[in-house]
């Protein structure tokens, strides 16, 4: 039987943050959620998350999973204390207990599996992952005696000689839970931090084994924002490499970020400073960016989006957007349409070949096929209390600076006069115009030259 315990009770003092450390995010997902997601792949019987500092906030952040049980550690007297609290809270301390620090977010399920297999095959009391680091600063140093781990010494407890040891404890352990529970309450806090260290269990258990793996960045622990940014960079590099090998070009790779869930088709060019977030799909032959942000949206084939922002929307094929436009949630822009400069679109549907080229706000609207919306057109959709819809039929020609006071319904092939405020519905093929006639008063004077 496999149980998992994730240590997530600490404050994360070195983050200098009001947010608990494990809730800081890399590539859109919290450190803790990442560790949980890796563990779920192992299909354990149960996952215990040990919370303490801002416990409610940490518990609420976790996406629901029936296997997760929370155990509260209060006060937080160290990693060993966290496991003491767990052993007391759980009736049956049996089978394997995989313990992970909640601040080691890049750990892969394959690596965890390796640890479990090695633990089983050697019938260990505890097996833990170690690696040799060029700069081991901050980690517990692991000292071996023949094949066994003799002791782990924390950075703060090391003497100068011990500090030279590059072999570090990654904070990922597999215990024989029965054996662990026999010694867990004998741990002491006679160290420089006055904490109960989980790492001291290796000296109390007999068969303590190290599984050394190559330092590939996966074992990076996060204690401060420098390490947080290193992990972000490392995860981004691997995401972008995957896309490049699949046929995506990055013009300035370092300046862009891509979510793990994003799908990008072949021959897409990602220009500088472009950010693809959440569940977004970009189909092939698009040019995205520079300076573009797209979240939870679908972009069809052969689209060009520059200097623009798109949220929760559908952009179908052969569409140009930007520069400087904002497509807000629940919009659908159909094929061969064009959204030009400084245009805001919200909760609207534009049929094929429609054009909104300059300085417009289109909200809660349905725009028919091949309709041209003139520069500066505004849908006045809000009456102070409710939002209302604007409908414009196909093949219409909306004059510059038209204001539609919604709710309003225009037929097909309608023309509006430039500068009109449209408050009444109009039928197919009509001209809607509402403005005072120009009067020229002669000999008015004006500026004398
Ligand atoms: C720990 C290890 C160190 C290892 C490193 C790997 C100990 C004593 N040291 O050090 O050997 O090299 O991780 O990254 O374990 N936590 C609790 N309750 C507490 C204290 C901490 O749940 O009372 C949680 C924290 O939220 C964190 C994890 O345990 O997720 C590790 O704690 P942290 O203080 O970051 O330990 P390190 O100093 O990094
Ligand atoms: Ca840590």
PDB file of N, CA and C in Angstrom, residues 190 281 333:
ATOM      1  N   UNK A 190      17.685  19.306  19.082  1.00  0.00           N
ATOM      2  CA  UNK A 190      18.934  19.934  19.534  1.00  0.00           C
ATOM      3  C   UNK A 190      19.825  20.297  18.345  1.00  0.00           C
ATOM      4  N   UNK A 281      -5.390  27.149 -27.816  1.00  0.00           N
ATOM      5  CA  UNK A 281      -4.909  26.401 -28.984  1.00  0.00           C
ATOM      6  C   UNK A 281      -4.655  27.372 -30.133  1.00  0.00           C
ATOM      7  N   UNK A 333     -14.939  35.540 -33.473  1.00  0.00           N
ATOM      8  CA  UNK A 333     -14.635  36.303 -34.687  1.00  0.00           C
ATOM      9  C   UNK A 333     -14.523  35.264 -35.807  1.00  0.00           C
TER      10      UNK A 333
END
